[in-house]
């Protein structure tokens, strides 16, 4: 009996896949099909897959062509599979020519001509291509734009700076709308807002009222009330409003939260998060809490909940009293505490430490875009290290999440509404704190 094996993602199964499977089967008597697991696809940079592993397996099984379906989970697994199942022929489409020649050592390698004119990527793009406009002024937008090119469900078409009229040097195929927010809104389905936090509310509101989806950098607004108004507007207009806080979409960070929930360090007693940077380039009029606060608040609220009982602020202001150069906020919960430290004029170690009754989590700097964390215990031999590859600082995953949120209506899948509102609530407390301090002077 000649055994044949082939691998693929098989997202939104199409006739190119079926033809490949038929020809693979015809090479022998028994066909094994390896379907890639979500995590494995992510590490290969294939992040837009729309169907779950279960759905993709079911689709391959439903063709009736495969004799056995397996899951491909790790780099190098093909060699293991060929040996384990006694495979005679390995085959894939001609888009992979040369790539798997190393398997010739273990079996025969056959590249079959790829069917012209169809691919999962094209089907995904047709199904949900979202025209997105960028709003704001920051060098970060260039990074965002470059990252968007990896996400075929989203097409960034233009940029505008509603009030300031300053434009970053973004060229390429982007349309520059200067200050004409209305015109940009005419041309897009959704906007990504990365302006000064105090402009977020008006810019989000305007877009939502015009029936456009919104992805807005955190904080979504400067108070809980403003957030609630935006949620309500989105509901009335049948569109999505989602907070962009890219750490939330990073695999290592997500897995760390899951481990905490499963009690790996016992009961969490303290969360300490620090983010500082001395040069914020063009965002010179941003205070340190505006720049970094929402990032540090994210793990605090995701781990301890949003019901804090007390909040204390220490802040060091700039000489002209316009912005905070360093701020430390201590939050007290019924049986836990949290401390966030942010700085744009003070430098510190950008780490995240979560202390529990059995051990602690250590996420080294820069924890907000981490691919790595450790569970540490009294006995160092119990320590565990975790690594999950991250591409593009989480921005591409965030864009995929936006496309999914619009399709599925679950904008709060990664960050709940309460957390978005609570982050804005702390921003509000800080504004009140600054006003009070000024009155006392
Ligand atoms: N394949 C093919 N003809 C096509 C598309 C895919 O023969 N038009 C083959 C691939 O060469 C591979 C298998 O089908 O051997 C599974 O491919 P997969 O990567 O899942 O499909 P694509 O449509 O290429 O997906 P994507 O657009 O996401 O890269």
Short mmCIF file of C-alpha atoms and ligand atoms in Angstrom, two decimals:
data_model
loop_
_atom_site.label_atom_id
_atom_site.label_comp_id
_atom_site.label_asym_id
_atom_site.label_seq_id
_atom_site.Cartn_x
_atom_site.Cartn_y
_atom_site.Cartn_z
CA UNK A 1 0.00 0.00 0.00
CA UNK A 2 1.37 3.42 -0.98
CA UNK A 3 0.81 6.04 1.72
CA UNK A 4 0.61 9.71 0.75
CA UNK A 5 0.65 12.71 3.09
CA UNK A 6 -0.19 16.38 2.47
CA UNK A 7 -0.59 19.48 4.66
CA UNK A 8 -2.49 22.74 4.57
CA UNK A 9 -4.64 25.24 6.40
CA UNK A 10 -7.77 24.54 4.32
CA UNK A 11 -9.49 27.73 5.43
CA UNK A 12 -12.83 28.25 3.63
CA UNK A 13 -12.27 25.08 1.62
CA UNK A 14 -12.30 25.82 -2.12
CA UNK A 15 -12.02 23.84 -5.36
CA UNK A 16 -8.22 24.41 -5.46
CA UNK A 17 -7.99 22.43 -2.20
CA UNK A 18 -10.30 19.68 -3.44
CA UNK A 19 -8.36 19.24 -6.69
CA UNK A 20 -5.13 19.06 -4.71
CA UNK A 21 -6.58 16.40 -2.38
CA UNK A 22 -7.91 14.34 -5.31
CA UNK A 23 -4.56 14.38 -7.08
CA UNK A 24 -2.71 13.63 -3.85
CA UNK A 25 -4.95 10.60 -3.26
CA UNK A 26 -4.37 9.44 -6.83
CA UNK A 27 -0.62 9.26 -6.15
CA UNK A 28 -1.18 6.25 -3.86
CA UNK A 29 -3.72 4.16 -1.95
CA UNK A 30 -4.02 5.90 1.41
CA UNK A 31 -4.13 9.68 2.01
CA UNK A 32 -3.23 11.41 5.28
CA UNK A 33 -4.07 15.12 5.49
CA UNK A 34 -2.37 17.35 8.06
CA UNK A 35 -4.45 20.40 8.99
CA UNK A 36 -2.49 23.20 10.65
CA UNK A 37 -3.38 24.20 14.22
CA UNK A 38 -4.22 27.87 14.87
CA UNK A 39 -1.08 28.49 16.95
CA UNK A 40 1.15 26.91 14.33
CA UNK A 41 -0.40 29.10 11.64
CA UNK A 42 0.12 32.17 13.82
CA UNK A 43 3.82 31.45 14.22
CA UNK A 44 4.08 31.01 10.43
CA UNK A 45 2.58 34.50 10.06
CA UNK A 46 -0.78 33.22 8.76
CA UNK A 47 -3.01 35.19 11.08
CA UNK A 48 -6.19 35.80 9.12
CA UNK A 49 -7.56 32.29 9.14
CA UNK A 50 -11.31 32.61 9.56
CA UNK A 51 -12.39 29.11 10.44
CA UNK A 52 -11.47 27.27 13.61
CA UNK A 53 -9.32 24.14 13.49
CA UNK A 54 -12.44 22.04 14.13
CA UNK A 55 -14.31 23.63 11.21
CA UNK A 56 -11.35 23.18 8.87
CA UNK A 57 -10.91 19.52 9.87
CA UNK A 58 -14.63 18.91 9.38
CA UNK A 59 -14.48 20.45 5.90
CA UNK A 60 -11.56 18.24 4.86
CA UNK A 61 -13.32 15.15 6.28
CA UNK A 62 -16.52 16.07 4.45
CA UNK A 63 -14.75 15.82 1.08
CA UNK A 64 -14.46 12.07 1.74
CA UNK A 65 -11.06 12.06 0.05
CA UNK A 66 -8.82 11.76 3.12
CA UNK A 67 -8.38 8.40 4.84
CA UNK A 68 -6.96 10.04 7.94
CA UNK A 69 -6.83 13.64 9.16
CA UNK A 70 -4.18 14.76 11.63
CA UNK A 71 -3.30 18.12 13.19
CA UNK A 72 0.01 19.82 12.43
CA UNK A 73 1.19 21.59 15.55
CA UNK A 74 4.91 22.21 15.41
CA UNK A 75 7.86 23.02 13.20
CA UNK A 76 9.58 19.81 12.13
CA UNK A 77 6.48 17.66 12.65
CA UNK A 78 6.47 16.58 9.00
CA UNK A 79 9.58 14.46 9.52
CA UNK A 80 8.00 12.85 12.59
CA UNK A 81 4.76 12.12 10.71
CA UNK A 82 6.48 10.62 7.67
CA UNK A 83 8.38 8.25 9.92
CA UNK A 84 5.50 7.54 12.31
CA UNK A 85 2.95 6.69 9.59
CA UNK A 86 5.41 5.02 7.20
CA UNK A 87 4.66 7.55 4.47
CA UNK A 88 5.92 6.90 0.92
CA UNK A 89 5.02 10.18 -0.76
CA UNK A 90 4.84 13.72 0.59
CA UNK A 91 2.97 16.16 -1.63
CA UNK A 92 1.90 19.81 -1.64
CA UNK A 93 1.05 22.45 -4.23
CA UNK A 94 3.62 24.04 -6.52
CA UNK A 95 3.59 27.27 -4.48
CA UNK A 96 5.95 25.37 -2.15
CA UNK A 97 8.45 24.15 -4.77
CA UNK A 98 11.86 23.45 -3.24
CA UNK A 99 10.68 24.22 0.26
CA UNK A 100 10.23 20.61 1.36
CA UNK A 101 13.12 19.02 -0.54
CA UNK A 102 14.67 18.13 2.82
CA UNK A 103 11.99 15.43 3.16
CA UNK A 104 13.54 13.52 0.22
CA UNK A 105 15.74 11.89 2.85
CA UNK A 106 12.64 10.17 4.28
CA UNK A 107 10.21 9.73 1.35
CA UNK A 108 9.45 10.85 -2.19
CA UNK A 109 8.49 14.56 -2.52
CA UNK A 110 6.00 15.58 -5.23
CA UNK A 111 4.94 19.18 -5.96
CA UNK A 112 1.55 19.24 -7.73
CA UNK A 113 0.60 22.20 -9.96
CA UNK A 114 -1.48 24.70 -8.03
CA UNK A 115 -4.96 25.47 -9.36
CA UNK A 116 -4.91 28.93 -10.89
CA UNK A 117 -7.22 31.75 -9.82
CA UNK A 118 -8.35 30.68 -6.36
CA UNK A 119 -6.94 30.95 -2.83
CA UNK A 120 -8.22 31.25 0.71
CA UNK A 121 -6.60 34.68 0.95
CA UNK A 122 -8.62 35.97 -2.00
CA UNK A 123 -11.86 34.53 -0.65
CA UNK A 124 -11.17 36.11 2.75
CA UNK A 125 -10.42 39.48 1.17
CA UNK A 126 -13.63 39.34 -0.91
CA UNK A 127 -15.71 38.29 2.08
CA UNK A 128 -14.64 41.02 4.43
CA UNK A 129 -12.44 43.70 3.00
CA UNK A 130 -12.79 46.63 5.33
CA UNK A 131 -11.75 50.08 4.17
CA UNK A 132 -10.04 51.79 7.04
CA UNK A 133 -8.91 55.39 7.51
CA UNK A 134 -6.29 56.48 10.03
CA UNK A 135 -6.92 59.54 12.16
CA UNK A 136 -4.26 61.38 14.10
CA UNK A 137 -0.68 62.41 14.11
CA UNK A 138 2.01 60.08 15.36
CA UNK A 139 4.98 58.21 13.91
CA UNK A 140 3.20 55.16 15.27
CA UNK A 141 0.74 55.43 12.38
CA UNK A 142 3.47 54.47 9.99
CA UNK A 143 4.04 51.26 11.94
CA UNK A 144 0.30 50.67 12.03
CA UNK A 145 0.01 51.17 8.29
CA UNK A 146 2.89 48.79 7.56
CA UNK A 147 1.41 46.16 9.85
CA UNK A 148 -2.00 46.48 8.19
CA UNK A 149 -0.48 45.08 5.01
CA UNK A 150 -0.28 41.66 6.70
CA UNK A 151 -4.02 41.60 7.32
CA UNK A 152 -5.93 40.94 4.14
CA UNK A 153 -9.32 41.59 5.74
CA UNK A 154 -8.37 45.25 6.23
CA UNK A 155 -7.34 47.81 3.66
CA UNK A 156 -5.95 51.10 5.02
CA UNK A 157 -6.73 53.70 2.38
CA UNK A 158 -6.09 57.15 3.85
CA UNK A 159 -5.08 59.37 6.71
CA UNK A 160 -6.35 62.61 8.16
CA UNK A 161 -5.55 64.89 11.08
CA UNK A 162 -8.84 66.55 12.03
CA UNK A 163 -7.70 69.53 14.08
CA UNK A 164 -3.94 69.95 13.97
CA UNK A 165 -3.28 69.95 10.27
CA UNK A 166 0.18 68.44 10.79
CA UNK A 167 0.92 65.39 8.74
CA UNK A 168 3.44 62.71 9.27
CA UNK A 169 5.48 61.74 6.26
CA UNK A 170 3.30 58.84 5.12
CA UNK A 171 3.24 58.43 1.38
CA UNK A 172 2.85 55.20 -0.52
CA UNK A 173 -0.62 54.55 -1.88
CA UNK A 174 -2.35 56.36 0.98
CA UNK A 175 -4.74 59.22 0.29
CA UNK A 176 -3.93 62.21 2.46
CA UNK A 177 -7.09 63.99 3.60
CA UNK A 178 -5.31 66.69 5.61
CA UNK A 179 -7.91 68.07 8.04
CA UNK A 180 -10.96 66.86 6.09
CA UNK A 181 -12.40 64.27 8.48
CA UNK A 182 -15.77 64.35 6.69
CA UNK A 183 -14.24 63.39 3.37
CA UNK A 184 -12.26 60.57 4.96
CA UNK A 185 -15.43 59.29 6.63
CA UNK A 186 -17.22 59.37 3.26
CA UNK A 187 -14.64 57.00 1.83
CA UNK A 188 -14.18 54.42 4.60
CA UNK A 189 -16.07 51.73 6.56
CA UNK A 190 -14.00 52.21 9.72
CA UNK A 191 -11.46 54.51 11.34
CA UNK A 192 -8.45 53.89 13.52
CA UNK A 193 -7.95 56.83 15.89
CA UNK A 194 -4.54 57.61 17.33
CA UNK A 195 -4.81 61.24 18.31
CA UNK A 196 -4.36 62.99 21.64
CA UNK A 197 -6.58 61.18 24.20
CA UNK A 198 -8.57 64.35 24.80
CA UNK A 199 -9.69 64.34 21.16
CA UNK A 200 -10.83 60.71 21.19
CA UNK A 201 -14.38 61.25 22.39
CA UNK A 202 -15.33 63.84 19.74
CA UNK A 203 -13.60 61.96 16.94
CA UNK A 204 -15.16 58.62 17.92
CA UNK A 205 -18.58 60.18 18.37
CA UNK A 206 -18.46 61.84 14.98
CA UNK A 207 -17.48 58.63 13.22
CA UNK A 208 -20.08 56.51 15.05
CA UNK A 209 -22.82 59.02 14.24
CA UNK A 210 -21.86 58.67 10.60
CA UNK A 211 -22.30 54.88 10.89
CA UNK A 212 -18.59 54.03 10.78
CA UNK A 213 -16.84 51.40 12.89
CA UNK A 214 -14.20 52.70 15.28
CA UNK A 215 -10.95 51.27 16.57
CA UNK A 216 -9.57 53.84 19.01
CA UNK A 217 -6.30 53.85 20.92
CA UNK A 218 -6.78 53.54 24.63
CA UNK A 219 -8.15 55.42 26.53
CA UNK A 220 -11.29 55.35 24.43
CA UNK A 221 -12.36 58.59 26.13
CA UNK A 222 -11.53 60.64 29.21
CA UNK A 223 -14.34 59.45 31.50
CA UNK A 224 -16.63 56.48 32.12
CA UNK A 225 -19.62 58.53 31.09
CA UNK A 226 -18.10 59.41 27.73
CA UNK A 227 -17.31 55.72 27.12
CA UNK A 228 -20.89 54.76 27.90
CA UNK A 229 -22.15 57.38 25.46
CA UNK A 230 -19.92 55.94 22.75
CA UNK A 231 -21.06 52.36 23.45
CA UNK A 232 -24.67 53.51 23.19
CA UNK A 233 -24.03 55.41 19.96
CA UNK A 234 -22.38 52.33 18.45
CA UNK A 235 -25.39 50.24 19.46
CA UNK A 236 -27.91 52.68 18.00
CA UNK A 237 -26.01 52.95 14.72
CA UNK A 238 -25.31 49.21 14.46
CA UNK A 239 -21.53 49.64 14.33
CA UNK A 240 -18.55 48.51 16.36
CA UNK A 241 -16.44 50.55 18.75
CA UNK A 242 -13.33 48.82 20.02
CA UNK A 243 -10.45 49.88 22.23
CA UNK A 244 -7.00 49.48 20.68
CA UNK A 245 -4.72 48.37 23.47
CA UNK A 246 -2.44 46.09 21.55
CA UNK A 247 -1.02 44.16 24.51
CA UNK A 248 -4.44 42.52 24.89
CA UNK A 249 -4.01 40.77 21.54
CA UNK A 250 -0.54 39.33 22.14
CA UNK A 251 -0.53 35.54 22.52
CA UNK A 252 1.95 35.39 25.44
CA UNK A 253 -0.08 37.97 27.35
CA UNK A 254 -3.37 36.15 26.68
CA UNK A 255 -1.89 32.81 27.77
CA UNK A 256 -0.46 34.38 30.91
CA UNK A 257 -3.96 35.58 31.88
CA UNK A 258 -5.35 32.09 31.32
CA UNK A 259 -2.67 30.53 33.54
CA UNK A 260 -3.50 33.02 36.29
CA UNK A 261 -7.20 32.17 36.02
CA UNK A 262 -6.38 28.50 36.38
CA UNK A 263 -4.73 29.26 39.74
CA UNK A 264 -1.10 28.59 38.83
CA UNK A 265 0.23 31.15 41.35
CA UNK A 266 -2.64 30.77 43.83
CA UNK A 267 -4.69 33.81 44.68
CA UNK A 268 -3.41 37.02 43.11
CA UNK A 269 -2.57 39.62 45.76
CA UNK A 270 -0.69 42.26 43.84
CA UNK A 271 -0.16 43.51 40.27
CA UNK A 272 2.72 45.88 39.55
CA UNK A 273 3.11 47.26 36.06
CA UNK A 274 5.68 49.77 34.87
CA UNK A 275 6.06 51.48 31.48
CA UNK A 276 8.45 54.35 30.85
CA UNK A 277 10.13 55.98 27.88
CA UNK A 278 12.27 59.10 27.88
CA UNK A 279 11.72 60.07 24.26
CA UNK A 280 8.22 60.12 22.91
CA UNK A 281 9.35 61.93 19.78
CA UNK A 282 6.44 63.85 18.31
CA UNK A 283 3.93 63.14 21.05
CA UNK A 284 5.53 65.92 23.06
CA UNK A 285 2.27 67.27 24.45
CA UNK A 286 1.28 63.91 25.91
CA UNK A 287 1.70 63.38 29.61
CA UNK A 288 3.06 60.08 30.87
CA UNK A 289 -0.35 58.79 32.00
CA UNK A 290 -1.83 59.68 28.61
CA UNK A 291 1.02 57.85 26.88
CA UNK A 292 1.33 54.78 29.07
CA UNK A 293 -1.50 54.70 31.62
CA UNK A 294 -3.96 52.51 29.68
CA UNK A 295 -1.26 49.92 28.93
CA UNK A 296 -0.42 49.54 32.61
CA UNK A 297 -4.07 49.55 33.70
CA UNK A 298 -4.99 46.72 31.35
CA UNK A 299 -3.47 43.84 33.38
CA UNK A 300 -4.59 45.42 36.66
CA UNK A 301 -8.25 45.44 35.64
CA UNK A 302 -8.11 42.19 33.70
CA UNK A 303 -6.62 40.34 36.67
CA UNK A 304 -8.19 42.05 39.68
CA UNK A 305 -11.46 43.30 38.20
CA UNK A 306 -12.62 46.90 38.04
CA UNK A 307 -14.11 47.28 41.52
CA UNK A 308 -11.28 49.05 43.29
CA UNK A 309 -12.00 50.74 46.61
CA UNK A 310 -9.34 53.37 46.77
CA UNK A 311 -7.00 55.15 44.39
CA UNK A 312 -3.93 57.19 45.34
CA UNK A 313 -1.85 59.25 42.98
CA UNK A 314 1.69 60.55 43.12
CA UNK A 315 2.76 62.66 40.17
CA UNK A 316 5.74 64.71 39.13
CA UNK A 317 4.80 67.47 36.70
CA UNK A 318 6.89 69.28 34.10
CA UNK A 319 8.21 72.75 35.00
CA UNK A 320 5.40 74.47 33.08
CA UNK A 321 2.93 72.21 34.91
CA UNK A 322 1.45 71.07 31.59
CA UNK A 323 2.22 67.36 31.70
CA UNK A 324 3.10 64.69 34.18
CA UNK A 325 6.63 63.36 33.67
CA UNK A 326 6.10 60.53 36.12
CA UNK A 327 2.98 59.17 37.77
CA UNK A 328 2.43 56.34 40.21
CA UNK A 329 -1.08 55.20 41.01
CA UNK A 330 -1.88 52.76 43.80
CA UNK A 331 -5.22 51.00 43.66
CA UNK A 332 -6.66 49.08 46.57
CA UNK A 333 -9.10 46.21 46.03
CA UNK A 334 -10.94 44.26 48.74
CA UNK A 335 -8.17 41.68 49.04
CA UNK A 336 -5.51 42.81 46.61
CA UNK A 337 -3.50 45.82 45.59
CA UNK A 338 -2.06 47.19 42.37
CA UNK A 339 0.48 49.75 41.45
CA UNK A 340 1.10 51.32 38.07
CA UNK A 341 4.14 53.44 37.29
CA UNK A 342 4.46 55.46 34.10
CA UNK A 343 7.09 57.91 33.00
CA UNK A 344 8.08 60.09 30.10
CA UNK A 345 10.65 62.02 32.12
CA UNK A 346 11.78 59.22 34.40
CA UNK A 347 13.24 55.87 33.41
CA UNK A 348 12.60 52.58 35.17
CA UNK A 349 12.50 48.84 34.46
CA UNK A 350 9.47 48.12 32.25
CA UNK A 351 8.39 44.91 33.88
CA UNK A 352 5.15 43.33 35.03
CA UNK A 353 5.05 41.37 38.27
CA UNK A 354 1.97 39.56 39.51
CA UNK A 355 2.28 38.20 43.04
CA UNK A 356 0.20 35.32 44.30
CA UNK A 357 -0.12 33.10 47.36
CA UNK A 358 1.78 30.23 45.70
CA UNK A 359 4.21 32.02 43.40
CA UNK A 360 4.51 34.94 41.02
CA UNK A 361 4.52 35.81 37.33
CA UNK A 362 7.47 37.73 35.99
CA UNK A 363 7.17 39.38 32.57
CA UNK A 364 10.43 41.11 31.62
CA UNK A 365 10.66 44.48 29.85
CA UNK A 366 9.13 45.38 27.53
CA UNK A 367 6.25 43.36 28.99
CA UNK A 368 3.57 45.12 26.89
CA UNK A 369 4.85 43.46 23.70
CA UNK A 370 6.27 40.34 25.22
CA UNK A 371 6.80 36.91 23.73
CA UNK A 372 7.96 35.48 27.04
CA UNK A 373 7.05 35.14 30.71
CA UNK A 374 7.95 33.04 33.71
CA UNK A 375 6.05 31.44 36.55
CA UNK A 376 8.37 31.60 39.56
CA UNK A 377 8.11 29.73 42.84
CA UNK A 378 9.89 29.46 46.19
CA UNK A 379 11.71 26.42 44.86
CA UNK A 380 13.42 27.55 41.62
CA UNK A 381 13.26 24.04 40.19
CA UNK A 382 9.47 24.47 39.96
CA UNK A 383 9.83 27.58 37.78
CA UNK A 384 8.33 27.43 34.30
CA UNK A 385 9.11 29.51 31.23
CA UNK A 386 6.71 30.22 28.40
CA UNK A 387 7.45 31.52 24.93
CA UNK A 388 4.94 32.46 22.23
CA UNK A 389 6.13 34.19 19.13
CA UNK A 390 4.79 37.68 18.53
CA UNK A 391 4.80 39.47 15.21
CA UNK A 392 4.35 43.21 14.78
CA UNK A 393 3.85 44.11 18.46
CA UNK A 394 0.28 42.83 18.43
CA UNK A 395 -0.98 45.34 15.84
CA UNK A 396 -1.84 42.73 13.22
CA UNK A 397 -3.71 40.60 15.73
CA UNK A 398 -5.59 43.70 16.82
CA UNK A 399 -6.64 44.35 13.23
CA UNK A 400 -7.76 40.75 12.79
CA UNK A 401 -9.73 41.12 16.04
CA UNK A 402 -11.39 44.26 14.65
CA UNK A 403 -12.44 42.48 11.46
CA UNK A 404 -13.79 39.56 13.54
CA UNK A 405 -15.56 41.92 15.97
CA UNK A 406 -17.36 43.62 13.08
CA UNK A 407 -18.36 40.25 11.62
CA UNK A 408 -19.31 38.54 14.89
CA UNK A 409 -20.45 41.58 16.90
CA UNK A 410 -18.11 40.81 19.81
CA UNK A 411 -16.01 43.96 20.19
CA UNK A 412 -15.52 43.20 23.89
CA UNK A 413 -14.03 39.74 23.34
CA UNK A 414 -10.51 40.78 24.36
CA UNK A 415 -11.24 43.86 26.47
CA UNK A 416 -14.55 44.08 28.26
CA UNK A 417 -16.66 47.24 28.21
CA UNK A 418 -16.15 47.64 32.00
CA UNK A 419 -12.40 47.61 31.56
CA UNK A 420 -12.51 50.15 28.73
CA UNK A 421 -14.72 52.40 30.88
CA UNK A 422 -12.60 51.89 34.01
CA UNK A 423 -9.42 52.89 32.19
CA UNK A 424 -11.18 56.08 31.09
CA UNK A 425 -12.41 56.49 34.68
CA UNK A 426 -8.85 56.54 36.04
CA UNK A 427 -7.88 59.09 33.39
CA UNK A 428 -10.74 61.21 34.69
CA UNK A 429 -9.59 60.82 38.32
CA UNK A 430 -6.16 61.98 37.25
CA UNK A 431 -7.54 65.11 35.58
CA UNK A 432 -9.43 65.93 38.80
CA UNK A 433 -6.26 65.29 40.82
CA UNK A 434 -4.28 67.71 38.63
CA UNK A 435 -7.00 70.40 38.90
CA UNK A 436 -7.09 70.05 42.68
CA UNK A 437 -3.33 70.32 42.91
CA UNK A 438 -3.36 73.48 40.79
CA UNK A 439 -6.08 75.03 42.98
CA UNK A 440 -3.96 74.40 46.07
CA UNK A 441 -0.98 76.27 44.60
N1 LIG B 1 -3.63 24.71 -3.25
C1 LIG B 1 -3.76 24.46 -4.62
N2 LIG B 1 -4.37 25.38 -5.43
C2 LIG B 1 -4.87 26.52 -4.91
C3 LIG B 1 -4.77 26.78 -3.51
C4 LIG B 1 -4.13 25.84 -2.71
O1 LIG B 1 -3.29 23.43 -5.12
N3 LIG B 1 -5.44 27.40 -5.72
C5 LIG B 1 -2.94 23.76 -2.40
C6 LIG B 1 -1.71 24.32 -1.71
O2 LIG B 1 -0.59 24.30 -2.57
C7 LIG B 1 -1.56 23.36 -0.55
C8 LIG B 1 -3.01 23.01 -0.20
O3 LIG B 1 -3.78 23.36 -1.35
O4 LIG B 1 -0.89 22.20 -0.95
C9 LIG B 1 -3.49 23.75 1.02
O5 LIG B 1 -3.25 25.13 0.80
P1 LIG B 1 -3.64 26.31 1.78
O6 LIG B 1 -2.43 27.08 2.14
O7 LIG B 1 -4.49 25.82 2.86
O8 LIG B 1 -4.58 27.17 0.76
P2 LIG B 1 -4.40 28.59 0.10
O9 LIG B 1 -5.65 28.87 -0.67
O10 LIG B 1 -3.12 28.65 -0.66
O11 LIG B 1 -4.36 29.53 1.38
P3 LIG B 1 -3.78 31.00 1.60
O12 LIG B 1 -4.39 31.87 0.54
O13 LIG B 1 -4.23 31.36 2.99
O14 LIG B 1 -2.28 30.92 1.48
#
